[in-house]
Amino acid sequence: MKNKIRTGLLSFGMSGKIFHAPFVKAHSEFELVAVVERTQKRAHEYYPDIKSYASVAELLNDDEIDLVIVNTPNNTHYEFALQALRNKKHVLVEKPFTSTSEEAAHLFREAAKNHCHVLPYHNRRYDSDFLSVKKVLESEKTGQPVEVYFRFERYKYTIGEKRFKEEAIPGSGLQYDLGSHLLDGVISLFGIPRRWHKTLGAYRPGSEVDDYVHIHLEYENGLQVFVKTSLLVLSPQPAFVINGTRGTYVKDRTDVQEKQLLEGMQPGDPGFGVEEEHREGILTWLDDRDVKHTEKVATAPASYLGIFEAVYQTLRHHKPYPVTEAQILAQLKILEG
């Protein structure tokens, strides 16, 4: 047990119960030690041996904890991550990593100063739909990508109850919520753009924050990438479209893990992370003789355990973490600009 990564969660709301605790428990090299619960004490119903603290400060003062997961409201990420680093803890930070690139740069400096790691939690890199896009790009069947669309669209007309998402405070709004996922995916696949143009809108009655985001990213090689997220799309378009010199790939969003987790399925259960039938992406491409082919691209099972495996490899075996400092700083400069 002493070699396991002893982990503390700063919140046991939806993200703690759904996106973090099940995977910490499922990974053989982690141990879920403690959680912060300010009011309702419910974590013990799921994890009988867990310690429940009433404040972040109490958890950070627990010498038994190696890794702190910052899954609190967006505007607190910087403050709590900084406190954890100064308590000599490794830190895994939910998106958005921070509200500004300056805050992010400070966290990376503070981590180095304290011989700790501060790691961005970007679970969408381990979604089956995104992995399908990555697989197609690696096959090079589309040729050189020319025009790419990444969309994350929902329909939520009424203002939500989560203050940190709906009020005009640092890190709020749709671009920091879903836009950070889209930008991370684009940057991880295509690198950092040379320039970008961004359009924001607030269309829901009474909205204080952006609920529509459109970002046009331009690359040195001429690639054009269009990122769009909106809360007013009743019939979403394909989430991923890649147009290249030799082919086109189109893929709907599946979000299968989140749906399964909300329904009570756990990592490791039969069928976890497996897309429903007939949800495959469609690849249309030309071979060396210019003969046109159309095929369905099957997707392997996916699991957010991948991000916890990456954390383990970084903390215990010093392997480079897949979400880099340069990528996070580039993402935040786009979001804050």
mmCIF file of N, CA and C in Angstrom, residues 97-109 176 328-334 336:
data_model
loop_
_atom_site.group_PDB
_atom_site.id
_atom_site.type_symbol
_atom_site.label_atom_id
_atom_site.label_comp_id
_atom_site.label_asym_id
_atom_site.label_seq_id
_atom_site.Cartn_x
_atom_site.Cartn_y
_atom_site.Cartn_z
ATOM 1 N N PHE A 97 -7.718 24.650 -16.620
ATOM 2 C CA PHE A 97 -6.562 24.528 -15.727
ATOM 3 C C PHE A 97 -6.484 25.735 -14.791
ATOM 4 N N THR A 98 -6.544 26.917 -15.346
ATOM 5 C CA THR A 98 -6.652 28.178 -14.604
ATOM 6 C C THR A 98 -7.465 29.129 -15.473
ATOM 7 N N SER A 99 -7.647 30.351 -15.000
ATOM 8 C CA SER A 99 -8.386 31.344 -15.781
ATOM 9 C C SER A 99 -7.489 32.122 -16.739
ATOM 10 N N THR A 100 -6.179 32.163 -16.455
ATOM 11 C CA THR A 100 -5.249 32.917 -17.296
ATOM 12 C C THR A 100 -3.964 32.136 -17.511
ATOM 13 N N SER A 101 -3.270 32.464 -18.578
ATOM 14 C CA SER A 101 -1.974 31.826 -18.845
ATOM 15 C C SER A 101 -0.936 32.245 -17.807
ATOM 16 N N GLU A 102 -1.066 33.447 -17.278
ATOM 17 C CA GLU A 102 -0.130 33.907 -16.242
ATOM 18 C C GLU A 102 -0.253 33.055 -14.980
ATOM 19 N N GLU A 103 -1.481 32.758 -14.590
ATOM 20 C CA GLU A 103 -1.696 31.883 -13.428
ATOM 21 C C GLU A 103 -1.118 30.496 -13.697
ATOM 22 N N ALA A 104 -1.347 29.973 -14.896
ATOM 23 C CA ALA A 104 -0.839 28.643 -15.238
ATOM 24 C C ALA A 104 0.679 28.603 -15.180
ATOM 25 N N ALA A 105 1.326 29.616 -15.756
ATOM 26 C CA ALA A 105 2.788 29.668 -15.743
ATOM 27 C C ALA A 105 3.315 29.698 -14.313
ATOM 28 N N HIS A 106 2.608 30.418 -13.439
ATOM 29 C CA HIS A 106 3.027 30.485 -12.032
ATOM 30 C C HIS A 106 2.929 29.117 -11.371
ATOM 31 N N LEU A 107 1.860 28.375 -11.679
ATOM 32 C CA LEU A 107 1.720 27.032 -11.096
ATOM 33 C C LEU A 107 2.844 26.107 -11.551
ATOM 34 N N PHE A 108 3.210 26.175 -12.822
ATOM 35 C CA PHE A 108 4.296 25.325 -13.307
ATOM 36 C C PHE A 108 5.623 25.694 -12.642
ATOM 37 N N ARG A 109 5.853 26.976 -12.435
ATOM 38 C CA ARG A 109 7.083 27.406 -11.734
ATOM 39 C C ARG A 109 7.059 26.933 -10.286
ATOM 40 N N TYR A 176 -14.651 28.459 -21.548
ATOM 41 C CA TYR A 176 -13.808 27.819 -20.538
ATOM 42 C C TYR A 176 -14.318 26.426 -20.171
ATOM 43 N N ILE A 328 -0.960 23.778 -22.625
ATOM 44 C CA ILE A 328 -1.888 24.451 -21.713
ATOM 45 C C ILE A 328 -1.742 25.960 -21.824
ATOM 46 N N LEU A 329 -0.517 26.460 -21.890
ATOM 47 C CA LEU A 329 -0.331 27.900 -22.003
ATOM 48 C C LEU A 329 -0.918 28.424 -23.306
ATOM 49 N N ALA A 330 -0.742 27.678 -24.393
ATOM 50 C CA ALA A 330 -1.311 28.089 -25.688
ATOM 51 C C ALA A 330 -2.838 28.101 -25.612
ATOM 52 N N GLN A 331 -3.428 27.072 -25.016
ATOM 53 C CA GLN A 331 -4.876 26.990 -24.882
ATOM 54 C C GLN A 331 -5.420 28.198 -24.113
ATOM 55 N N LEU A 332 -4.781 28.506 -22.997
ATOM 56 C CA LEU A 332 -5.282 29.597 -22.141
ATOM 57 C C LEU A 332 -5.098 30.958 -22.799
ATOM 58 N N LYS A 333 -4.052 31.125 -23.592
ATOM 59 C CA LYS A 333 -3.882 32.403 -24.303
ATOM 60 C C LYS A 333 -5.000 32.621 -25.314
ATOM 61 N N ILE A 334 -5.495 31.536 -25.899
ATOM 62 C CA ILE A 334 -6.638 31.651 -26.812
ATOM 63 C C ILE A 334 -7.910 31.969 -26.022
ATOM 64 N N GLU A 336 -8.248 33.398 -23.061
ATOM 65 C CA GLU A 336 -8.257 34.696 -22.392
ATOM 66 C C GLU A 336 -8.172 35.857 -23.378
#
